[in-house]
Each structure stands twice: as C-alpha cells, then as structure tokens.
Amino acid sequence: MPADRTTKVVTRLFGTAGSSSIEVAMKHGAYSRLATALGMTPAAIVDEVKKSNLRGRGGAGFPTGTKWSFIPKGADTVYLVCNADESEPGTCKDRELIFWDPHLLIEGMILSSYALGCKHAYIYIRGEMMREVAVLQAAVDEAYQKGFLGQEMRSAVGTFKMDLTVHRGAGAYICGEETSLLNSLEGRRGWPRLKPPFPAVKGLFGKPTIVNNVETLMNIPWIVEHGGAKFAELGVGKSGGTRMVCMSGHLNKPGVFEMPIGITFRQMIDEVCGGVPGGRKVKAVIPGGSSMPPLDIDELDVPIEFDALMSDPRIKPVMVRPGQVFELAPGRPLRTMAGSGGIVVMDDSTDIVAVTARIMRFYAHESCGQCTPCREGTGWLARVCTRLANGAGRLEDLELLSSISYGIAGNTICPLGEAAAWPMMGFLTKFRADFERAAATGEANHKAGRVPAAAHTHGGAH
Amino acid sequence: MATAFSPQAEQKIQDICRRYPNTQAACLPVLHLAQDEFGYLSDEVLDLVADRLSLPKSHVFGVATFYTMYHRQPVGKRVLMMCTNVSCMLRGGYDTLHKLEQTLGVKAGGTTADGEFTLIEEECLAACADAPAMICGRKYFLNLTPDKVEEALAECRKLPAHSHGATASASATQTPGQKKH
C-alpha cells in the first residue's frame, strides 16, 4: 500500500515524552525486530533490503541493498559506519531522528551489522551536536546494559555479538563525504580519498566498510518486520519507503516531516507548511540541501522523488552559460537532485545574488584544500558573488562565474566541488536577470566612483 | 612537561583507546577530552596528546588545526555558535548576529573582555526549520530573533561553562597558537 501523509516509519516516537529512554522505546517496539532478524540468515536480510528499494537518505540516493552486496564474500572483518555528520545547509532531519528515537537507530545498526557480518560498528556524529551526542551515548549505554550490544545472542547461523561506538566529529562539513568521514574516524584530517577502491572493498582501517545515513539505517527495522516488498510499495517507482523532508526558509509553518515520497514541492509548501508568509509568491526553492541546483516557481509540481528530480522534463536543465547545457554524461543534462531532503523556500523579496554569495562562502569555508580547482575555485566564486551582491561587480563577472564553475565540476576528488559549482550554475541559469541587475548596479557604481567595500560579506536576504 | 592529564582523564583515555584498533583513531576523541580538560589546545597540550597516543606531533597538529571546534587560543567560558547559513539568513540570522555583537561588545570570532563568552558565526547547525538558531553547549536557542537575544544571554550565563574562561589579555591577542615553552 502506498504511504499517505500519516504513514510513520521513522518518526513514530516524535513528540513522545521520554522517547529516548530504552524503557519507553521498548514499550513502543524497540528491539522487537531482533528476534526476527537473528532467525533469518544474513543473506536473507540483504535480499529483503534489496527488494525494499531503500535508497540512501544522505544525499546520493544509491540503492542500499546494492551497496551492501558490494562487500566481498568471506571478508573477515567488516565495518558498518553510520553517517550522522548532518551539515548540508537546509538539512535538519538526522538531528531530530537521533534526539527522538536513538534506539531505532541502534536497533537498525544491530540488524544491519548482523546482515553485513560487522562486529564493531561506529556512529560518526557531528561535533556541534552536543545535545544529541549525550542522548545517543546514553542510549548506547542502555543498549549495552540490556545486552543488545556487547553480549552474544543466538542466531540462525550460530551466535552474534557486536560493539557500537559513538565517535564525535570536530567541526568539518567535508566529513559528511564518506571517505573523508573514514579518514576522520581513523584520527586523520578529513581529507576525501580517491575512489576506487570504494569503502565496501577497502574502507575503515583498510577493511570492507559500509557507510549509511542515519535515516537509511532507521528504516531497516521496518523492512525486517514487514518485508522488503511492503516497504517498496510505500514508495514510488524505484524509491521505497517514506522520506524525511526538512522545510525551512520563508514558510508559515516550517518543520521536519515524514512524507510520502511522491508528494510535490507545491503540496509541501501550500498544504503542509501553510504557504509563504504575507501572501508572497515563491521565487526559488532549494530542493535537497544547498548543493542542489534550485527550482523556480514553474518547477514545483514535480515530486520530491530521487529519479523525478534528475529526469523530469518540467525541470529546466542547468546551463554552464547561455546556449551550453551542463551534462553529467553525453545526452544527460543536469536538472537537479533530491539530495538530503533539505528544502529551502525563498519568497519573491529575496536577494538571490546575496543568497548565492552566502552559499558560495560556505563551500569556500568548507573546502578541505586538497584539490586545487575546489580550494581556489570556491573562494573565487565566493569573492565574485559577494562583490556582485554588494554592488561592486562587473558585467563580465557572470561569464567569470560560469567559467570558474565549469572548471571545478568533475575535476576534484570528492563532490564538494560540484556542491559549489552546481548551485552556482543553477542560480545563474534560473535567476540570470538578478545577476545581470546586480552587475549593472556594480558598473554604475564603478562609473560614479562609489564602489562599496567588496570584501563585506554580511547582509540580509531582503 | 608541566601539563599533565588528570587521573580521571587518563582513565577516559584508556576507555577511548579500547574502542579502536589503533591509537591514531583515538586522536579526535582525546583532543576533545584535552580541550575539556585544559580549555583550549595550546602547543603544550598538543605535545601531550601526541606523546600519550604515540603519534607524531606534526600529525596531531595537522588534525587540531583542520577542525573548527578545536580552539588553539583561549576561549570564553561559554562558546556561542550563531548560525547565519541560508535558512537562518532568510529568517534574519544576520540581524541576530549583529544584535549579539552589539550586546556583547565583540565582533564574531572574539571573546568578551570578562572572558565570559566567545561568539562564533557558525555554519548550518541542522536546526533550519527553527531558524534563526544558536547553540551554547547542549542548549539550542531556536527562532532566536534579535528581541530575544538578551534573555538568551541571561540563560546562557546559567549553563555549565565549557572552559575556565579566557583572560582579557589572552583574548586580546589574536596570534595563532601559543609560544613554545
């Protein structure tokens, strides 16, 4: 049966008092799927996850079961790592999920570890989430006390015992990228690794490793309880289950919602979030975290589903510059992607150039510095955008932004380069008039000899 | 070396090291612990961490300077992290930051003269649906509009301190790192 707006897979305990304590969580079914899972063979669980059409909720949308099947057969040590380094601007679901239901995450990790043959799993949680670190550590301690962790349990194929460690990051957006996360977990700087080898073959401490997002892992207990086919039915096409949607920006009722994966942006804005304040119109929507190219007001009837956002012809292709489509592969234009579920709504009073400058400043700040196109290019984008936003730009700055973006995309070890270049090209494609107006103001200021300080990066969005 | 871990911290280090197959992986958690213990990560503290984990000093220095939450200079007793990223910006996050700067009498990045607060302009705190957002330790301040700043600061003063507090003279100097002993 397809999900409706009341279907709850991962948010059943949202709003329940004391939900992070093991007593309350167990009253609501926590750890009840352990017996079912341990009665199955690990391979049977992987099969259910494949059938479920569960796709990674961290941003890439890769099929989870397929990822799991990349672990080499007969590997002696396998690691499972939960990516709780949520820091993509606009995304605020994993923090809420951990706060309300840490035991669902732990249960999901026990089931997944059994399926993967992992004996020690790690949760890499963002350093800034000090409240959630405390909640999660307390929950892990409770799970140890109850014997769900650290003690042998009987299973269909012998016995199973695992450890789980909470590892706190220390402030670096890049550590949300999985290979950077692994380096950070190994006690290094968070520098992304070249792929291949992929983590499933050579990951944490050189061993086969699966890195999954918080929300992804929290879906596993439901899949074990109800079966993969039922989970697939909740969703749309090749995307199973529900989706956590984070709604922020200019909305009457912003919030974090678990929603059917077929819901459209317009429905989310108007029906779920009560529309835009002051009766204003939507100008731009970031569809899945600030690294995803934006949508304009004519593109909001598309569902938030992974494949739709990549291929729906109602979404205009991103252009490198007028007349040149940006292609991911020959004949495959970049439209946008579902990303991490962080939807940011901007009304028609928004200064798009100032918003773009702020986004570019973020990526420049977070570039790890390893690859030259990203290290130099993101800072360059930030400076050029900032001077345009501050009335100090030039007409040729638009072509400069295009050329820098095109020089970054595809030329870096990890996707942080694209995370800056794609939205830059996307905003330029869909809101070119705003950039042209800003450039014209800059030219006029230059002519009149009243150029404001270009380095000034502050400034509201209105 | 004058700097040393307390017996309680030493116990915690042993517990941390048991969770990983090598001591290098304990580098981030032990740096967090060292910062809790000493308030900030001076060169002496980095040397101590390197010695304790048998890691090259250059490695520990590289890690400590890569991540934004490791403080290489003294910080205030309480660190305020005010988000101005896109969702907060759209809902007036910069107005709140400016109000904080005015009220505290410091620019973002600075520490108040009494050593009470360090104000940081922070990137997205994953509290976008309740923007503008600020955190102080484990406490979130949500929908923090400028009119709520004074009340929030009063509440912050009651929270447990993160560090012993920077002295006015230490916070006035912006030199990265401390002199070697």
XYZ file of C-alpha atoms in Angstrom:
643
model
C 0.000 0.000 0.000
C 1.479 3.405 -0.886
C 2.318 5.691 2.038
C -0.035 8.537 2.875
C 0.742 11.639 4.906
C 0.049 9.772 8.164
C 2.398 6.837 7.463
C 5.175 6.746 10.043
C 8.206 4.527 9.567
C 10.948 6.507 11.309
C 9.058 9.220 13.214
C 6.641 7.130 15.295
C 8.146 8.412 18.570
C 8.356 12.093 17.591
C 6.688 14.064 20.360
C 6.530 11.135 22.805
C 7.762 12.074 26.275
C 10.936 10.232 27.324
C 11.176 8.506 23.951
C 14.973 8.321 24.061
C 14.932 6.083 27.159
C 15.077 2.358 26.498
C 12.026 1.597 28.673
C 9.759 3.939 26.722
C 11.265 2.922 23.380
C 10.802 -0.800 24.150
C 7.159 -0.213 25.077
C 6.818 1.116 21.529
C 8.520 -1.906 19.979
C 12.226 -1.063 20.043
C 14.465 -4.141 19.677
C 11.431 -6.340 18.956
C 12.769 -6.982 15.434
C 15.990 -8.519 16.751
C 14.481 -11.987 17.198
C 13.021 -11.922 13.676
C 16.309 -10.825 12.120
C 18.500 -13.238 14.065
C 16.177 -16.040 12.959
C 16.995 -15.203 9.335
C 20.275 -15.734 7.527
C 22.312 -12.555 6.894
C 21.906 -13.089 3.142
C 18.119 -13.212 3.523
C 18.134 -9.793 5.220
C 20.285 -8.325 2.435
C 17.736 -9.733 -0.050
C 14.849 -8.038 1.784
C 16.721 -4.724 1.766
C 17.345 -5.121 -1.980
C 13.656 -5.837 -2.549
C 12.673 -2.814 -0.427
C 14.068 -0.264 -2.918
C 15.507 1.609 0.078
C 17.799 4.323 -1.247
C 20.438 6.219 0.688
C 18.926 9.170 2.528
C 22.186 11.077 2.935
C 22.158 12.685 -0.484
C 23.200 10.345 -3.272
C 20.105 8.108 -3.253
C 22.118 4.970 -4.025
C 20.187 1.681 -3.523
C 21.145 0.441 -0.034
C 20.816 -3.289 -0.789
C 23.069 -2.948 -3.827
C 25.653 -1.098 -1.746
C 25.543 -3.846 0.870
C 26.093 -6.526 -1.767
C 29.472 -4.960 -2.720
C 31.057 -6.372 0.481
C 33.420 -9.105 -0.731
C 32.284 -12.644 0.123
C 34.183 -14.198 3.021
C 35.643 -10.891 4.318
C 36.981 -11.497 7.837
C 36.429 -8.003 9.235
C 33.627 -5.740 8.046
C 32.703 -2.338 9.456
C 29.378 -0.547 9.443
C 29.569 3.203 9.946
C 26.558 5.422 10.468
C 26.992 8.845 8.926
C 25.432 11.258 11.434
C 27.529 14.209 10.297
C 24.460 16.100 9.110
C 25.647 19.518 7.961
C 24.330 20.184 4.460
C 22.653 23.598 4.761
C 18.887 23.209 4.901
C 19.013 19.661 6.282
C 17.786 19.061 9.830
C 16.281 15.572 9.968
C 19.004 13.297 11.367
C 19.442 15.521 14.410
C 15.711 15.214 15.152
C 15.712 11.469 14.432
C 18.571 10.881 16.882
C 17.004 13.113 19.518
C 13.575 11.455 19.453
C 14.435 7.839 18.707
C 18.085 6.866 19.235
C 17.089 3.265 19.952
C 15.560 2.845 16.490
C 18.939 3.834 15.052
C 20.784 1.420 17.358
C 18.350 -1.376 16.501
C 18.758 -0.616 12.789
C 22.524 -0.803 13.208
C 22.352 -4.143 15.055
C 20.160 -5.644 12.316
C 22.394 -4.207 9.579
C 25.584 -5.348 11.324
C 24.202 -8.892 11.548
C 23.328 -8.791 7.844
C 26.786 -7.493 6.902
C 28.890 -9.574 9.308
C 30.061 -6.485 11.197
C 31.312 -6.943 14.753
C 32.112 -3.333 15.613
C 30.028 -0.501 14.226
C 30.622 3.231 14.637
C 28.327 6.236 14.622
C 30.175 9.315 13.366
C 28.140 12.170 14.802
C 28.682 15.821 14.072
C 30.802 17.607 16.688
C 28.408 20.528 17.095
C 25.511 18.243 18.068
C 26.466 18.199 21.729
C 22.906 17.590 22.920
C 22.402 14.665 20.539
C 25.822 13.169 21.367
C 24.693 12.966 25.003
C 21.297 11.463 24.064
C 22.899 8.914 21.751
C 25.672 7.895 24.166
C 23.110 7.395 26.951
C 21.027 5.209 24.616
C 24.073 3.135 23.592
C 24.938 2.635 27.280
C 21.371 1.425 27.930
C 21.557 -0.997 24.997
C 24.792 -2.425 26.459
C 23.133 -2.790 29.879
C 20.223 -4.702 28.341
C 22.622 -6.976 26.491
C 21.639 -5.950 22.951
C 25.230 -4.796 22.490
C 28.390 -6.462 23.760
C 26.751 -9.821 24.517
C 26.362 -12.972 22.493
C 22.938 -13.605 21.013
C 21.801 -16.812 19.341
C 21.218 -16.522 15.586
C 20.164 -18.730 12.691
C 23.815 -19.198 11.758
C 25.386 -19.565 15.231
C 25.900 -16.648 17.580
C 26.147 -12.893 17.047
C 27.818 -10.273 19.203
C 28.733 -6.711 18.354
C 30.048 -3.454 19.754
C 28.893 0.040 18.901
C 30.942 3.200 19.441
C 29.815 6.815 19.179
C 32.568 8.900 17.586
C 32.188 12.666 17.688
C 33.443 14.851 14.837
C 35.040 18.217 15.494
C 33.627 20.698 13.000
C 34.160 19.978 9.303
C 31.355 19.772 6.719
C 33.599 17.693 4.466
C 33.417 14.768 6.913
C 29.895 14.089 5.651
C 31.594 12.771 2.498
C 32.066 9.089 3.258
C 35.785 8.643 2.592
C 36.604 11.865 4.424
C 34.488 10.581 7.295
C 36.528 7.372 7.342
C 39.789 9.310 7.477
C 38.395 11.399 10.310
C 37.302 8.255 12.161
C 40.838 6.943 11.760
C 42.126 10.047 13.532
C 43.275 11.981 10.488
C 42.350 15.244 8.837
C 39.069 14.848 6.988
C 40.519 14.578 3.521
C 38.478 12.592 0.988
C 40.086 9.535 -0.575
C 40.306 8.660 -4.239
C 37.768 6.076 -5.373
C 38.302 3.263 -6.299
C 38.924 1.457 -4.091
C 35.422 2.014 -2.763
C 34.838 1.717 1.005
C 32.875 -1.536 0.502
C 36.157 -3.088 -0.628
C 38.726 -1.054 1.328
C 37.281 1.339 3.895
C 37.761 1.894 7.611
C 41.176 0.652 8.817
C 41.595 -0.831 5.320
C 38.661 -3.233 5.766
C 35.407 -3.560 3.793
C 33.074 -0.881 5.127
C 29.507 0.240 4.578
C 28.680 3.876 5.339
C 24.949 4.578 5.679
C 22.992 7.660 6.713
C 21.001 7.809 9.982
C 17.581 7.815 8.290
C 18.615 4.965 5.969
C 19.541 2.721 8.902
C 16.401 3.641 10.857
C 14.282 2.157 8.045
C 15.862 -1.305 8.439
C 13.754 -2.466 11.447
C 10.531 -1.747 9.491
C 11.863 -3.686 6.497
C 12.750 -6.664 8.699
C 9.322 -6.560 10.377
C 7.137 -6.098 7.305
C 9.347 -7.370 4.463
C 11.080 -5.559 1.635
C 8.154 -5.818 -0.785
C 5.823 -3.902 1.568
C 8.444 -1.177 2.004
C 8.810 -0.850 -1.754
C 5.017 -0.480 -2.021
C 5.100 2.516 0.351
C 7.134 4.414 -2.204
C 7.089 5.392 -5.854
C 8.857 3.682 -8.750
C 12.363 2.650 -7.732
C 12.234 4.589 -4.441
C 10.830 2.630 -1.495
C 9.508 3.855 1.836
C 8.794 7.391 3.005
C 11.055 10.424 3.046
C 12.093 12.834 5.767
C 11.557 16.339 4.436
C 13.084 19.391 6.113
C 11.145 22.559 5.281
C 12.830 25.880 6.062
C 13.020 29.450 4.846
C 10.040 31.650 4.010
C 7.185 29.438 5.206
C 4.314 29.945 7.609
C 4.836 26.564 9.212
C 8.377 25.303 8.644
C 9.227 21.907 10.115
C 10.557 18.392 9.690
C 8.054 15.907 8.279
C 7.937 12.260 7.265
C 6.114 12.270 3.938
C 5.111 10.023 1.039
C 7.922 10.107 -1.487
C 5.514 11.149 -4.274
C 4.459 14.436 -2.678
C 5.268 17.529 -4.749
C 7.082 20.688 -3.725
C 3.922 22.737 -4.203
C 1.949 20.393 -1.929
C 4.657 20.589 0.719
C 4.718 24.386 0.610
C 0.973 25.089 0.361
C -0.696 22.132 2.093
C 1.857 21.003 4.686
C 3.645 24.254 5.523
C 0.781 26.741 5.214
C 2.254 28.683 2.293
C 4.564 31.676 2.215
C 4.173 34.487 4.820
C 2.474 37.737 3.823
C 0.828 36.126 0.804
C 4.050 36.480 -1.107
C 4.980 34.267 -4.062
C 7.731 31.677 -4.119
C 10.779 32.797 -6.036
C 13.242 29.933 -5.601
C 13.349 26.554 -3.871
C 16.459 24.614 -2.910
C 15.248 21.031 -3.354
C 17.677 18.952 -1.272
C 20.341 20.877 0.598
C 22.222 23.921 -0.693
C 24.441 21.892 -3.026
C 21.498 21.048 -5.289
C 20.568 23.349 -8.202
C 17.463 25.404 -7.318
C 13.968 25.223 -8.759
C 11.926 28.220 -9.851
C 8.203 28.824 -9.400
C 7.300 26.899 -12.565
C 9.048 23.709 -11.445
C 7.243 22.957 -8.187
C 4.773 20.319 -9.390
C 7.484 17.673 -9.522
C 7.541 15.047 -6.727
C 10.423 15.080 -4.249
C 11.409 11.608 -5.509
C 15.045 10.845 -6.497
C 14.533 9.885 -10.162
C 11.932 12.573 -10.895
C 14.282 15.347 -9.799
C 17.043 14.024 -12.048
C 14.968 13.449 -15.162
C 11.564 15.208 -15.123
C 11.462 17.382 -18.269
C 9.452 20.029 -16.376
C 12.726 20.928 -14.640
C 14.898 23.048 -16.912
C 18.458 21.824 -17.482
C 21.275 23.670 -15.737
C 23.342 25.707 -18.199
C 27.049 26.398 -17.980
C 26.340 29.652 -19.836
C 23.543 30.670 -22.222
C 23.438 28.096 -25.031
C 25.589 25.438 -23.277
C 23.788 22.730 -21.297
C 25.710 21.214 -18.385
C 25.771 17.462 -18.965
C 26.509 14.740 -16.424
C 27.129 12.397 -19.358
C 26.545 12.837 -23.093
C 22.813 13.438 -23.589
C 22.161 13.531 -19.814
C 21.635 17.125 -18.691
C 21.864 18.067 -15.023
C 18.429 19.158 -13.798
C 18.648 18.770 -10.026
C 18.670 16.035 -7.393
C 16.739 15.072 -4.263
C 19.892 15.264 -2.154
C 19.456 15.207 1.594
C 15.805 16.295 1.816
C 16.589 19.860 2.891
C 14.076 22.105 1.142
C 14.648 25.846 1.483
C 11.917 28.177 0.243
C 12.644 31.773 -0.790
C 9.923 34.340 -1.417
C 9.878 36.963 -4.166
C 11.542 39.596 -1.982
C 14.724 37.503 -1.693
C 18.024 38.893 -2.920
C 19.092 35.816 -4.889
C 22.601 37.131 -5.509
C 23.172 37.662 -1.768
C 21.860 34.170 -1.011
C 24.134 32.660 -3.669
C 27.088 34.584 -2.243
C 26.341 33.190 1.234
C 26.106 29.654 -0.138
C 29.401 30.067 -2.023
C 31.069 31.458 1.099
C 30.001 28.286 2.914
C 31.613 25.966 0.360
C 34.766 28.088 0.263
C 34.977 27.812 4.066
C 34.442 24.059 3.982
C 36.711 23.100 1.077
C 39.326 20.762 2.568
C 42.066 22.254 0.425
C 43.228 19.036 -1.195
C 42.265 19.714 -4.846
C 43.264 22.978 -6.490
C 40.075 23.540 -8.565
C 37.942 23.401 -5.404
C 40.346 25.095 -2.972
C 40.916 28.057 -5.290
C 37.647 27.952 -7.222
C 35.218 28.010 -4.285
C 36.945 31.035 -2.761
C 36.928 32.751 -6.139
C 33.191 32.070 -6.593
C 32.527 33.443 -3.123
C 34.502 36.623 -3.743
C 32.959 37.317 -7.166
C 29.424 36.609 -5.928
C 29.987 38.772 -2.879
C 31.173 41.742 -4.909
C 28.161 41.362 -7.208
C 25.829 41.229 -4.216
C 27.454 44.319 -2.730
C 27.160 46.463 -5.856
C 30.848 46.202 -6.710
C 30.567 43.691 -9.562
C 31.251 43.942 -13.279
C 29.241 42.781 -16.301
C 31.913 40.210 -17.150
C 31.520 38.625 -13.708
C 28.662 36.429 -14.951
C 30.881 34.737 -17.525
C 33.627 34.526 -14.908
C 31.282 32.655 -12.538
C 30.346 30.256 -15.361
C 33.939 29.611 -16.280
C 35.087 29.018 -12.672
C 32.153 26.651 -12.016
C 32.826 24.669 -15.175
C 36.478 24.451 -14.186
C 35.615 22.940 -10.801
C 32.882 20.443 -11.728
C 34.232 16.976 -12.417
C 37.821 17.927 -11.604
C 38.002 17.135 -7.897
C 38.448 14.022 -5.738
C 35.111 14.409 -3.957
C 31.764 16.041 -4.749
C 32.354 19.217 -2.710
C 33.495 20.836 -5.939
C 30.151 20.035 -7.587
C 28.367 21.057 -4.388
C 29.517 24.619 -5.099
C 29.601 24.573 -8.911
C 26.143 23.056 -9.466
C 24.101 25.552 -7.423
C 26.256 28.397 -8.803
C 25.391 27.393 -12.384
C 21.818 26.620 -11.305
C 21.186 30.051 -9.779
C 22.825 31.703 -12.790
C 20.624 29.673 -15.167
C 17.304 30.333 -13.473
C 17.827 33.788 -11.990
C 20.136 35.336 -14.570
C 18.211 38.609 -14.569
C 19.005 39.071 -10.871
C 22.720 38.634 -11.544
C 22.558 40.969 -14.558
C 20.825 43.619 -12.448
C 23.477 43.270 -9.734
C 26.244 43.582 -12.341
C 24.611 46.676 -13.842
C 24.457 48.275 -10.383
C 28.140 47.485 -9.922
C 29.036 49.043 -13.277
C 27.084 52.191 -12.412
C 28.843 52.392 -9.044
C 32.251 51.980 -10.678
C 31.442 54.748 -13.202
C 30.289 57.086 -10.445
C 33.334 56.281 -8.307
C 31.246 54.996 -5.364
C 32.226 51.333 -5.136
C 31.309 49.745 -1.822
C 33.793 47.536 0.021
C 33.747 44.296 -1.963
C 35.015 42.195 0.914
C 31.949 42.858 3.029
C 30.081 39.573 3.178
C 27.299 40.330 5.636
C 23.879 41.448 4.579
C 20.335 40.215 4.872
C 18.426 38.437 2.174
C 15.913 41.229 1.696
C 56.390 18.718 30.889
C 54.277 20.819 33.194
C 50.998 19.866 31.527
C 49.509 16.507 32.500
C 46.146 14.762 32.279
C 44.192 14.267 35.491
C 43.754 10.651 36.688
C 40.073 10.821 35.612
C 41.039 11.965 32.128
C 43.708 9.238 31.948
C 41.034 6.656 32.768
C 38.829 8.060 29.986
C 41.718 7.901 27.509
C 42.166 4.213 28.275
C 38.428 3.632 27.763
C 38.539 5.533 24.444
C 41.575 3.601 23.170
C 39.803 0.286 23.787
C 37.148 1.255 21.195
C 39.616 1.395 18.273
C 42.202 -0.961 16.750
C 44.981 1.673 16.987
C 45.771 4.821 18.986
C 45.644 7.127 15.970
C 41.865 6.640 15.786
C 41.636 7.973 19.336
C 43.105 11.293 18.179
C 39.807 13.199 17.768
C 38.159 11.989 20.999
C 41.343 12.579 23.012
C 41.673 16.107 21.573
C 38.057 16.761 22.651
C 38.928 15.453 26.099
C 42.080 17.571 26.260
C 40.095 20.660 25.303
C 37.540 19.927 28.041
C 40.423 19.447 30.483
C 42.603 22.442 29.600
C 40.114 24.845 27.983
C 41.972 25.103 24.674
C 44.665 23.286 22.728
C 47.977 25.037 23.305
C 51.169 23.674 21.761
C 51.949 22.023 25.111
C 48.605 20.229 25.111
C 49.114 19.018 21.525
C 52.523 17.665 22.541
C 50.920 15.905 25.473
C 48.293 14.276 23.236
C 50.973 13.226 20.731
C 53.094 11.668 23.479
C 50.169 9.916 25.107
C 48.972 8.367 21.819
C 52.489 7.775 20.425
C 51.711 9.866 17.359
C 53.971 12.313 15.533
C 53.461 15.852 16.826
C 53.009 17.002 13.240
C 50.057 14.628 12.862
C 48.291 15.893 15.979
C 48.974 19.494 14.949
C 47.515 18.781 11.491
C 44.353 17.305 12.978
C 43.899 20.005 15.622
C 44.175 22.770 13.021
C 41.894 21.081 10.450
C 38.707 21.029 12.544
C 36.950 24.242 13.551
C 35.852 23.101 17.002
C 39.382 22.702 18.353
C 40.384 26.018 19.888
C 44.036 26.928 19.502
C 43.561 30.086 21.560
C 41.832 30.602 24.897
C 38.064 30.956 24.571
C 35.375 32.310 26.837
C 33.693 30.228 29.494
C 30.827 29.685 27.123
C 31.010 29.469 23.346
C 28.028 30.854 21.410
C 27.580 29.424 17.921
C 25.202 31.573 15.900
C 24.173 30.213 12.506
C 23.940 32.584 9.538
C 23.734 29.972 6.798
C 20.996 30.138 4.172
C 17.917 29.067 6.178
C 18.902 31.283 9.116
C 19.911 34.159 6.807
C 16.447 34.102 5.182
C 14.826 34.490 8.602
C 17.049 37.276 9.932
C 20.063 35.364 11.261
C 22.400 38.266 10.484
C 20.199 40.672 12.445
C 20.502 38.345 15.425
C 24.264 38.031 14.980
C 24.609 41.824 14.858
C 22.475 42.163 17.973
C 24.717 39.620 19.740
C 27.804 41.571 18.636
C 26.307 44.826 19.927
C 25.151 43.389 23.227
C 28.417 41.580 23.939
C 30.641 44.324 22.554
C 32.658 41.928 20.377
C 32.749 41.004 16.732
C 32.067 37.397 15.680
C 35.213 35.401 16.435
C 36.004 37.481 19.515
C 35.833 36.909 23.260
C 34.257 39.344 25.701
C 36.618 41.299 27.950
C 35.347 39.492 31.057
C 36.191 36.120 29.492
C 32.570 35.046 29.708
C 31.623 34.483 26.060
C 33.249 33.678 22.745
C 30.928 34.472 19.826
C 31.255 32.413 16.670
C 29.449 32.892 13.370
C 28.638 29.262 12.704
C 27.724 27.283 9.606
C 24.444 25.342 9.393
C 23.552 23.797 12.776
C 20.905 21.437 11.346
C 18.140 23.387 13.050
C 16.890 25.007 9.824
C 13.174 24.537 10.493
C 13.527 26.662 13.654
C 15.755 29.361 12.184
C 17.499 31.529 13.263
C 19.327 29.124 15.566
C 22.168 29.345 18.061
C 23.721 26.764 20.339
C 25.570 27.136 23.599
C 26.856 23.721 24.652
C 23.919 21.317 24.726
C 21.324 24.090 24.690
C 19.604 25.213 21.494
C 18.144 28.687 21.126
C 15.580 28.445 18.340
C 13.687 31.136 16.438
C 16.219 33.481 18.014
C 15.150 36.887 16.779
C 17.086 39.982 17.956
C 14.462 40.823 20.603
C 15.185 37.510 22.360
C 18.966 37.957 22.497
C 19.250 39.496 25.980
C 17.038 36.831 27.508
C 19.059 34.092 25.754
C 22.343 35.502 27.045
C 20.984 35.577 30.602
C 20.066 31.922 30.228
C 23.494 31.102 28.801
C 25.188 32.561 31.872
C 23.456 29.896 33.952
C 24.698 26.997 31.797
C 27.771 24.946 32.714
C 30.988 26.556 31.487
C 32.898 24.927 28.596
C 36.233 26.242 29.696
C 37.930 28.091 32.515
C 37.437 31.255 30.505
C 39.895 33.344 28.598
C 41.549 36.190 30.420
C 41.067 39.591 28.890
C 44.756 39.839 27.993
C 44.837 36.418 26.326
C 41.728 37.081 24.277
C 43.014 40.431 23.123
C 45.867 38.794 21.260
C 44.849 37.157 18.027
C 48.152 35.363 17.384
C 47.569 31.779 16.318
C 48.924 29.232 18.793
C 50.906 29.884 21.908
C 54.640 30.338 22.352
C 56.609 27.145 22.899
C 57.797 26.695 26.466
